[in-house]
PDB file of C-alpha atoms in Angstrom:
ATOM      1  CA  MET Z   1      -5.280  19.933  -7.287  1.00 45.00           C
ATOM      2  CA  LYS Z   2      -1.972  18.924  -6.690  1.00 47.00           C
ATOM      3  CA  LYS Z   3      -0.545  19.328  -3.082  1.00 47.00           C
ATOM      4  CA  ASN Z   4       3.239  19.314  -1.577  1.00 45.00           C
ATOM      5  CA  ILE Z   5       4.501  17.852   1.224  1.00 41.00           C
ATOM      6  CA  ILE Z   6       7.322  20.141   2.673  1.00 40.00           C
ATOM      7  CA  ALA Z   7       9.946  18.233   2.962  1.00 42.00           C
ATOM      8  CA  ILE Z   8      12.369  18.380   5.709  1.00 38.00           C
ATOM      9  CA  ILE Z   9      16.094  19.398   4.084  1.00 39.00           C
ATOM     10  CA  LEU Z  10      18.982  18.313   5.950  1.00 42.00           C
ATOM     11  CA  ILE Z  11      23.139  20.158   4.890  1.00 39.00           C
ATOM     12  CA  LEU Z  12      25.425  17.587   6.082  1.00 41.00           C
ATOM     13  CA  LEU Z  13      28.864  18.148   6.448  1.00 40.00           C
ATOM     14  CA  PRO Z  14      31.956  17.036   4.259  1.00 42.00           C
ATOM     15  CA  ALA Z  15      33.004  12.838   5.453  1.00 37.00           C
ATOM     16  CA  THR Z  16      35.843  12.884   8.283  1.00 38.00           C
ATOM     17  CA  MET Z  17      38.717  10.900   7.065  1.00 37.00           C
ATOM     18  CA  ALA Z  18      37.042   7.792   9.443  1.00 39.00           C
ATOM     19  CA  MET Z  19      33.817   7.756   6.731  1.00 40.00           C
ATOM     20  CA  ALA Z  20      35.811   9.188   3.915  1.00 40.00           C
ATOM     21  CA  ALA Z  21      35.346   5.914   1.994  1.00 40.00           C
ATOM     22  CA  GLN Z  22      31.825   5.547   1.911  1.00 57.00           C
ATOM     23  CA  LEU Z  23      30.455   9.459   1.448  1.00 66.00           C
ATOM     24  CA  PRO Z  24      31.283  11.916  -1.131  1.00 72.00           C
ATOM     25  CA  ASP Z  25      34.684  13.695  -0.541  1.00 77.00           C
ATOM     26  CA  PHE Z  26      32.487  17.570  -1.116  1.00 83.00           C
ATOM     27  CA  PRO Z  27      29.935  19.195   0.002  1.00 88.00           C
ATOM     28  CA  PHE Z  28      25.914  17.997  -0.314  1.00 89.00           C
ATOM     29  CA  LEU Z  29      23.069  18.282   0.593  1.00 89.00           C
ATOM     30  CA  PHE Z  30      20.029  16.127   0.843  1.00 87.00           C
ATOM     31  CA  SER Z  31      16.742  16.746  -0.131  1.00 89.00           C
ATOM     32  CA  VAL Z  32      13.287  14.819   0.307  1.00 90.00           C
ATOM     33  CA  GLY Z  33      10.354  15.973  -2.847  1.00 92.00           C
ATOM     34  CA  LEU Z  34       7.060  14.707  -1.793  1.00 93.00           C
ATOM     35  CA  ALA Z  35       4.094  15.653  -5.018  1.00 94.00           C
ATOM     36  CA  THR Z  36       0.477  14.188  -4.393  1.00 93.00           C
ATOM     37  CA  LYS Z  37      -2.405  14.798  -6.619  1.00 94.00           C
ATOM     38  CA  GLU Z  38      -6.129  13.949  -5.891  1.00 94.00           C
ATOM     39  CA  VAL Z  39      -8.243  12.084  -7.978  1.00 95.00           C
ATOM     40  CA  PRO Z  40     -11.320  10.431  -8.231  1.00 95.00           C
ATOM     41  CA  PRO Z  41     -10.737   6.462  -8.448  1.00 95.00           C
ATOM     42  CA  ASP Z  42     -12.141   4.700 -11.426  1.00 95.00           C
ATOM     43  CA  LEU Z  43     -11.298   0.613  -9.674  1.00 95.00           C
ATOM     44  CA  ALA Z  44     -11.920  -1.664  -6.919  1.00 95.00           C
ATOM     45  CA  ILE Z  45      -9.943  -4.100  -6.036  1.00 95.00           C
ATOM     46  CA  ILE Z  46     -12.612  -5.978  -3.338  1.00 96.00           C
ATOM     47  CA  THR Z  47     -10.461  -9.764  -1.629  1.00 96.00           C
ATOM     48  CA  PHE Z  48     -12.319 -11.361   0.610  1.00 97.00           C
ATOM     49  CA  ASP Z  49     -12.235 -14.926   2.289  1.00 97.00           C
ATOM     50  CA  VAL Z  50     -15.192 -17.734   1.866  1.00 97.00           C
ATOM     51  CA  GLU Z  51     -14.391 -20.170   4.807  1.00 96.00           C
ATOM     52  CA  ALA Z  52     -16.855 -22.615   7.100  1.00 95.00           C
ATOM     53  CA  PHE Z  53     -16.337 -24.480  10.147  1.00 95.00           C
ATOM     54  CA  ASP Z  54     -17.533 -28.302  10.834  1.00 92.00           C
ATOM     55  CA  GLU Z  55     -16.653 -30.760  13.266  1.00 91.00           C
ATOM     56  CA  ASN Z  56     -16.373 -32.980  10.109  1.00 93.00           C
ATOM     57  CA  PRO Z  57     -14.109 -31.886   7.303  1.00 91.00           C
ATOM     58  CA  GLU Z  58     -16.221 -32.846   4.415  1.00 93.00           C
ATOM     59  CA  LYS Z  59     -19.128 -30.596   5.747  1.00 95.00           C
ATOM     60  CA  SER Z  60     -17.120 -27.522   5.941  1.00 94.00           C
ATOM     61  CA  LEU Z  61     -15.617 -27.800   2.442  1.00 95.00           C
ATOM     62  CA  GLU Z  62     -19.027 -28.944   1.392  1.00 95.00           C
ATOM     63  CA  THR Z  63     -20.531 -24.968   2.530  1.00 95.00           C
ATOM     64  CA  VAL Z  64     -17.727 -23.517   1.489  1.00 96.00           C
ATOM     65  CA  LYS Z  65     -17.714 -25.625  -2.096  1.00 95.00           C
ATOM     66  CA  LYS Z  66     -21.494 -24.842  -1.528  1.00 95.00           C
ATOM     67  CA  ARG Z  67     -21.091 -20.536  -1.157  1.00 95.00           C
ATOM     68  CA  SER Z  68     -18.137 -20.093  -3.413  1.00 95.00           C
ATOM     69  CA  THR Z  69     -20.178 -21.192  -6.469  1.00 95.00           C
ATOM     70  CA  GLU Z  70     -23.134 -19.117  -4.882  1.00 96.00           C
ATOM     71  CA  LEU Z  71     -20.682 -16.390  -5.864  1.00 96.00           C
ATOM     72  CA  LEU Z  72     -19.758 -16.835  -8.750  1.00 95.00           C
ATOM     73  CA  ASP Z  73     -23.503 -16.967  -9.940  1.00 96.00           C
ATOM     74  CA  LEU Z  74     -23.554 -13.252  -8.350  1.00 96.00           C
ATOM     75  CA  PHE Z  75     -20.156 -12.251 -10.738  1.00 96.00           C
ATOM     76  CA  LYS Z  76     -22.060 -13.641 -13.381  1.00 95.00           C
ATOM     77  CA  ASN Z  77     -25.768 -11.546 -13.304  1.00 95.00           C
ATOM     78  CA  LEU Z  78     -23.090  -8.371 -12.385  1.00 95.00           C
ATOM     79  CA  GLU Z  79     -21.562  -9.420 -15.474  1.00 95.00           C
ATOM     80  CA  ILE Z  80     -17.915  -9.221 -13.830  1.00 96.00           C
ATOM     81  CA  SER Z  81     -15.628 -11.244 -16.357  1.00 95.00           C
ATOM     82  CA  THR Z  82     -13.688 -13.858 -15.124  1.00 94.00           C
ATOM     83  CA  LYS Z  83     -10.416 -12.458 -16.072  1.00 96.00           C
ATOM     84  CA  ASP Z  84     -11.047  -9.866 -12.991  1.00 97.00           C
ATOM     85  CA  ILE Z  85     -12.271 -13.480 -10.365  1.00 97.00           C
ATOM     86  CA  GLU Z  86      -9.057 -15.226  -8.916  1.00 96.00           C
ATOM     87  CA  THR Z  87      -9.677 -17.322  -6.247  1.00 94.00           C
ATOM     88  CA  TYR Z  88      -7.188 -19.334  -4.742  1.00 92.00           C
ATOM     89  CA  GLU Z  89      -6.542 -22.898  -3.298  1.00 91.00           C
ATOM     90  CA  ILE Z  90      -8.404 -23.820  -0.143  1.00 92.00           C
ATOM     91  CA  ASP Z  91      -7.320 -23.999   2.610  1.00 93.00           C
ATOM     92  CA  LYS Z  92      -7.958 -26.325   5.413  1.00 92.00           C
ATOM     93  CA  LYS Z  93      -6.210 -26.725   9.213  1.00 90.00           C
ATOM     94  CA  ALA Z  94      -7.941 -28.702  12.189  1.00 89.00           C
ATOM     95  CA  VAL Z  95      -9.070 -26.869  15.268  1.00 85.00           C
ATOM     96  CA  ARG Z  96      -7.491 -27.660  17.917  1.00 82.00           C
ATOM     97  CA  GLN Z  97      -8.579 -27.206  21.793  1.00 79.00           C
ATOM     98  CA  GLU Z  98      -5.343 -25.806  23.779  1.00 73.00           C
ATOM     99  CA  LYS Z  99      -4.748 -25.665  27.377  1.00 68.00           C
ATOM    100  CA  ASP Z 100      -1.791 -23.975  29.062  1.00 68.00           C
ATOM    101  CA  TYR Z 101      -0.314 -22.991  25.359  1.00 68.00           C
ATOM    102  CA  VAL Z 102       0.033 -27.570  25.192  1.00 63.00           C
ATOM    103  CA  GLU Z 103      -2.747 -28.262  21.988  1.00 64.00           C
ATOM    104  CA  LEU Z 104      -5.155 -31.285  23.332  1.00 71.00           C
ATOM    105  CA  LYS Z 105      -7.716 -33.096  20.860  1.00 79.00           C
ATOM    106  CA  ILE Z 106      -9.533 -31.742  17.248  1.00 83.00           C
ATOM    107  CA  LEU Z 107     -12.291 -30.092  17.601  1.00 88.00           C
ATOM    108  CA  GLY Z 108     -13.335 -29.283  13.871  1.00 91.00           C
ATOM    109  CA  TYR Z 109     -12.100 -28.404  11.376  1.00 93.00           C
ATOM    110  CA  GLU Z 110     -11.977 -24.415   9.271  1.00 94.00           C
ATOM    111  CA  VAL Z 111     -11.553 -24.403   5.574  1.00 96.00           C
ATOM    112  CA  LYS Z 112     -11.148 -21.761   3.684  1.00 96.00           C
ATOM    113  CA  GLN Z 113     -11.329 -20.204  -0.223  1.00 96.00           C
ATOM    114  CA  SER Z 114      -9.822 -16.390  -0.958  1.00 97.00           C
ATOM    115  CA  PHE Z 115     -11.039 -14.418  -3.744  1.00 97.00           C
ATOM    116  CA  SER Z 116      -9.866 -11.327  -4.691  1.00 97.00           C
ATOM    117  CA  ILE Z 117     -12.656  -9.189  -7.534  1.00 97.00           C
ATOM    118  CA  LYS Z 118     -11.427  -6.169  -9.984  1.00 96.00           C
ATOM    119  CA  LEU Z 119     -14.288  -3.516 -10.464  1.00 96.00           C
ATOM    120  CA  HIS Z 120     -13.911  -1.570 -13.446  1.00 95.00           C
ATOM    121  CA  GLY Z 121     -16.032   0.858 -13.478  1.00 92.00           C
ATOM    122  CA  LEU Z 122     -17.544   1.932  -9.345  1.00 94.00           C
ATOM    123  CA  SER Z 123     -21.485   1.562 -11.258  1.00 93.00           C
ATOM    124  CA  ARG Z 124     -21.313  -2.426  -9.490  1.00 93.00           C
ATOM    125  CA  TYR Z 125     -19.156  -1.488  -6.565  1.00 95.00           C
ATOM    126  CA  SER Z 126     -22.404  -0.969  -3.452  1.00 92.00           C
ATOM    127  CA  SER Z 127     -24.091  -3.513  -5.203  1.00 93.00           C
ATOM    128  CA  LEU Z 128     -21.201  -6.156  -4.586  1.00 95.00           C
ATOM    129  CA  ILE Z 129     -19.920  -5.037  -1.626  1.00 95.00           C
ATOM    130  CA  GLU Z 130     -24.174  -5.402   0.430  1.00 93.00           C
ATOM    131  CA  LYS Z 131     -25.004  -8.860  -1.436  1.00 94.00           C
ATOM    132  CA  LEU Z 132     -20.716 -10.007   0.203  1.00 95.00           C
ATOM    133  CA  LEU Z 133     -22.105  -8.280   3.748  1.00 93.00           C
ATOM    134  CA  LYS Z 134     -25.789 -10.557   3.227  1.00 92.00           C
ATOM    135  CA  TYR Z 135     -23.941 -13.745   2.451  1.00 93.00           C
ATOM    136  CA  ARG Z 136     -22.794 -16.759   5.541  1.00 92.00           C
ATOM    137  CA  ASN Z 137     -19.371 -17.615   5.421  1.00 94.00           C
ATOM    138  CA  VAL Z 138     -18.222 -14.766   3.842  1.00 96.00           C
ATOM    139  CA  SER Z 139     -15.221 -12.816   5.948  1.00 94.00           C
ATOM    140  CA  ASN Z 140     -12.762 -10.527   6.316  1.00 94.00           C
ATOM    141  CA  ILE Z 141     -14.226  -8.355   3.571  1.00 95.00           C
ATOM    142  CA  ASN Z 142     -11.644  -5.461   2.300  1.00 94.00           C
ATOM    143  CA  VAL Z 143     -11.305  -2.914  -0.686  1.00 94.00           C
ATOM    144  CA  GLN Z 144      -8.573  -0.557  -1.795  1.00 93.00           C
ATOM    145  CA  PHE Z 145      -9.414   1.772  -4.337  1.00 94.00           C
ATOM    146  CA  ASP Z 146      -7.421   3.259  -7.418  1.00 94.00           C
ATOM    147  CA  VAL Z 147      -7.394   4.542 -10.583  1.00 95.00           C
ATOM    148  CA  SER Z 148      -6.064   3.380 -14.529  1.00 93.00           C
ATOM    149  CA  GLN Z 149      -4.291   5.832 -15.403  1.00 92.00           C
ATOM    150  CA  ARG Z 150      -1.738   5.224 -12.099  1.00 93.00           C
ATOM    151  CA  LYS Z 151       0.685   4.732 -14.084  1.00 93.00           C
ATOM    152  CA  GLU Z 152       0.418   7.994 -16.065  1.00 95.00           C
ATOM    153  CA  LEU Z 153       0.286  10.201 -13.295  1.00 95.00           C
ATOM    154  CA  GLU Z 154       2.441   8.553 -11.473  1.00 94.00           C
ATOM    155  CA  THR Z 155       5.092   9.665 -13.880  1.00 95.00           C
ATOM    156  CA  THR Z 156       4.183  13.249 -13.413  1.00 96.00           C
ATOM    157  CA  LEU Z 157       4.102  12.449  -9.627  1.00 95.00           C
ATOM    158  CA  ILE Z 158       7.786  11.568  -9.458  1.00 95.00           C
ATOM    159  CA  ALA Z 159       8.500  14.818 -12.209  1.00 95.00           C
ATOM    160  CA  ASP Z 160       6.599  16.913  -9.644  1.00 96.00           C
ATOM    161  CA  ALA Z 161       8.656  15.783  -6.930  1.00 95.00           C
ATOM    162  CA  CYS Z 162      12.203  17.155  -8.503  1.00 95.00           C
ATOM    163  CA  LEU Z 163      11.205  19.473  -8.897  1.00 96.00           C
ATOM    164  CA  ASN Z 164       9.920  20.323  -5.030  1.00 95.00           C
ATOM    165  CA  ALA Z 165      13.281  18.462  -3.761  1.00 94.00           C
ATOM    166  CA  LYS Z 166      14.946  21.530  -6.529  1.00 95.00           C
ATOM    167  CA  LEU Z 167      13.351  24.216  -5.296  1.00 94.00           C
ATOM    168  CA  GLN Z 168      12.897  23.700  -1.506  1.00 93.00           C
ATOM    169  CA  ALA Z 169      17.243  22.675  -1.855  1.00 93.00           C
ATOM    170  CA  GLU Z 170      17.624  25.926  -3.888  1.00 93.00           C
ATOM    171  CA  ASN Z 171      16.119  27.718  -1.175  1.00 92.00           C
ATOM    172  CA  MET Z 172      18.609  26.097   1.431  1.00 91.00           C
ATOM    173  CA  ALA Z 173      21.804  26.615  -0.447  1.00 91.00           C
ATOM    174  CA  ASN Z 174      20.654  30.480  -0.414  1.00 90.00           C
ATOM    175  CA  GLY Z 175      20.173  30.762   3.003  1.00 89.00           C
ATOM    176  CA  ILE Z 176      23.487  30.000   3.942  1.00 87.00           C
ATOM    177  CA  GLY Z 177      25.358  31.981   1.298  1.00 88.00           C
ATOM    178  CA  THR Z 178      25.882  29.563  -1.535  1.00 90.00           C
ATOM    179  CA  LYS Z 179      25.037  27.619  -4.421  1.00 91.00           C
ATOM    180  CA  LEU Z 180      23.555  25.094  -5.354  1.00 91.00           C
ATOM    181  CA  GLY Z 181      25.352  21.993  -7.438  1.00 90.00           C
ATOM    182  CA  SER Z 182      24.262  19.291 -10.186  1.00 92.00           C
ATOM    183  CA  VAL Z 183      22.195  16.167  -9.032  1.00 91.00           C
ATOM    184  CA  PHE Z 184      25.387  13.350  -7.629  1.00 89.00           C
ATOM    185  CA  ALA Z 185      22.381  10.337  -6.658  1.00 88.00           C
ATOM    186  CA  ILE Z 186      18.735  10.064  -6.596  1.00 90.00           C
ATOM    187  CA  SER Z 187      16.782   8.239  -5.815  1.00 88.00           C
ATOM    188  CA  ASP Z 188      13.171   6.949  -5.087  1.00 83.00           C
ATOM    189  CA  ARG Z 189      13.729   4.843  -2.606  1.00 79.00           C
ATOM    190  CA  GLY Z 190      16.582   6.598   0.100  1.00 71.00           C
ATOM    191  CA  PHE Z 191      19.818   6.022   1.276  1.00 73.00           C
ATOM    192  CA  ASN Z 192      19.591   4.451   4.062  1.00 64.00           C
ATOM    193  CA  GLU Z 193      23.544   3.981   4.929  1.00 59.00           C
ATOM    194  CA  LEU Z 194      24.052   7.425   4.135  1.00 59.00           C
ATOM    195  CA  GLU Z 195      21.174   8.629   6.341  1.00 59.00           C
ATOM    196  CA  ASP Z 196      22.544   6.069   9.466  1.00 56.00           C
ATOM    197  CA  GLN Z 197      25.857   7.296   9.211  1.00 51.00           C
ATOM    198  CA  PHE Z 198      24.265  11.072  10.312  1.00 53.00           C
ATOM    199  CA  GLY Z 199      22.085   9.685  12.299  1.00 50.00           C
ATOM    200  CA  MET Z 200      18.521  10.164  10.264  1.00 53.00           C
ATOM    201  CA  ASN Z 201      16.881   7.580  11.065  1.00 57.00           C
ATOM    202  CA  ASN Z 202      14.400   9.378  12.713  1.00 55.00           C
ATOM    203  CA  THR Z 203      14.328  11.854  10.284  1.00 53.00           C
ATOM    204  CA  ARG Z 204      13.195   9.658   7.310  1.00 56.00           C
ATOM    205  CA  GLU Z 205      10.751   7.802   9.614  1.00 60.00           C
ATOM    206  CA  ILE Z 206       9.145  11.654  10.710  1.00 56.00           C
ATOM    207  CA  ILE Z 207       8.766  12.177   7.063  1.00 56.00           C
ATOM    208  CA  ASP Z 208       7.708   8.604   5.751  1.00 61.00           C
ATOM    209  CA  SER Z 209       4.769   8.711   8.638  1.00 62.00           C
ATOM    210  CA  MET Z 210       3.789  11.987   6.933  1.00 56.00           C
ATOM    211  CA  PHE Z 211       3.443  10.887   3.750  1.00 56.00           C
ATOM    212  CA  LYS Z 212       1.742   7.587   4.207  1.00 59.00           C
ATOM    213  CA  LYS Z 213      -0.703   9.078   6.458  1.00 59.00           C
ATOM    214  CA  SER Z 214      -0.966  12.054   3.744  1.00 53.00           C
ATOM    215  CA  MET Z 215      -2.088   9.007   1.426  1.00 54.00           C
ATOM    216  CA  MET Z 216      -5.058   7.091   3.778  1.00 54.00           C
ATOM    217  CA  THR Z 217      -8.330   7.072   1.904  1.00 51.00           C
ATOM    218  CA  THR Z 218     -10.588   5.361   3.696  1.00 48.00           C
ATOM    219  CA  ASN Z 219     -11.673   3.189   6.918  1.00 46.00           C
ATOM    220  CA  SER Z 220     -11.678  -0.663   6.431  1.00 45.00           C
ATOM    221  CA  GLY Z 221     -14.892  -0.476   7.819  1.00 48.00           C
ATOM    222  CA  GLU Z 222     -16.446   2.069   5.997  1.00 62.00           C
ATOM    223  CA  ILE Z 223     -16.497  -0.043   2.784  1.00 70.00           C
ATOM    224  CA  THR Z 224     -19.775   0.810   1.125  1.00 74.00           C
ATOM    225  CA  PHE Z 225     -18.358   4.023   0.531  1.00 84.00           C
ATOM    226  CA  ILE Z 226     -16.757   5.385  -2.283  1.00 90.00           C
ATOM    227  CA  PRO Z 227     -14.416   7.867  -1.499  1.00 91.00           C
ATOM    228  CA  SER Z 228     -15.068  11.167  -3.867  1.00 92.00           C
ATOM    229  CA  THR Z 229     -11.271  11.108  -4.095  1.00 93.00           C
ATOM    230  CA  ILE Z 230      -7.642   8.944  -3.406  1.00 93.00           C
ATOM    231  CA  LYS Z 231      -4.225  10.313  -3.203  1.00 93.00           C
ATOM    232  CA  ILE Z 232      -1.811   9.597  -5.087  1.00 93.00           C
ATOM    233  CA  GLY Z 233       1.231  10.008  -4.175  1.00 92.00           C
ATOM    234  CA  LYS Z 234       6.255   9.908  -5.358  1.00 93.00           C
ATOM    235  CA  LYS Z 235       8.533  10.506  -2.931  1.00 92.00           C
ATOM    236  CA  VAL Z 236      12.526  11.294  -4.283  1.00 92.00           C
ATOM    237  CA  ASN Z 237      15.551  11.580  -2.499  1.00 90.00           C
ATOM    238  CA  VAL Z 238      18.466  13.898  -4.129  1.00 92.00           C
ATOM    239  CA  ILE Z 239      22.162  14.843  -3.354  1.00 90.00           C
ATOM    240  CA  PHE Z 240      22.807  17.566  -4.775  1.00 92.00           C
ATOM    241  CA  LYS Z 241      26.325  18.947  -5.077  1.00 91.00           C
ATOM    242  CA  LEU Z 242      27.128  22.380  -2.900  1.00 91.00           C
ATOM    243  CA  GLU Z 243      29.203  24.999  -5.400  1.00 86.00           C
ATOM    244  CA  THR Z 244      32.201  26.136  -2.883  1.00 74.00           C
ATOM    245  CA  LYS Z 245      34.147  29.510  -3.731  1.00 63.00           C
TER     246      LYS Z 245
END
């Protein structure tokens, strides 16, 4: 079911002479439109690191290579396509003893390789996660759930957010006895300079905070849990002209 978050709408007064070169020279209204939709996920992007530490860098490297080979075999057994597996260059760094913010002798070497796995469909998700959790040298496991039709959903949500912004703006305009005019500008990123001129920094931060909280879907510490739905959302910022009598 689609949910519209109540947007904060501010009436902006005409620009002063000092700001006339930067702001519109007519009465206008700034509206924020928000729209979200809850949908069941059908994609999962799993990222993790394979890392090892040893006084001997060759042993660290050998451990990482061995574990990475085992993981590639696991992905093959789970029928995960190679095009959905991303691996990154192996990184090695020296770990030094430290005292009073001064680096001393080398204690050993940390070797790490990062992976990113994309699962189309979630039938193999639990099996993969459970096995990853049991592997030694596998750390920093993180999961992001998504939907394969995101672009199509976002296109619809942008239209819903625009309608939300217009309805909110019309209500506000009617409340002060004026009529909403045409659209002067629209953006999904905001009008930073314009908002700063009117001291709207806090308002923008509050709206963004509300929107981000509404989009939270799962706790990173509950990676074995598949959410029944996730939220997809879009936000638009619209400047409307106000018709004068």
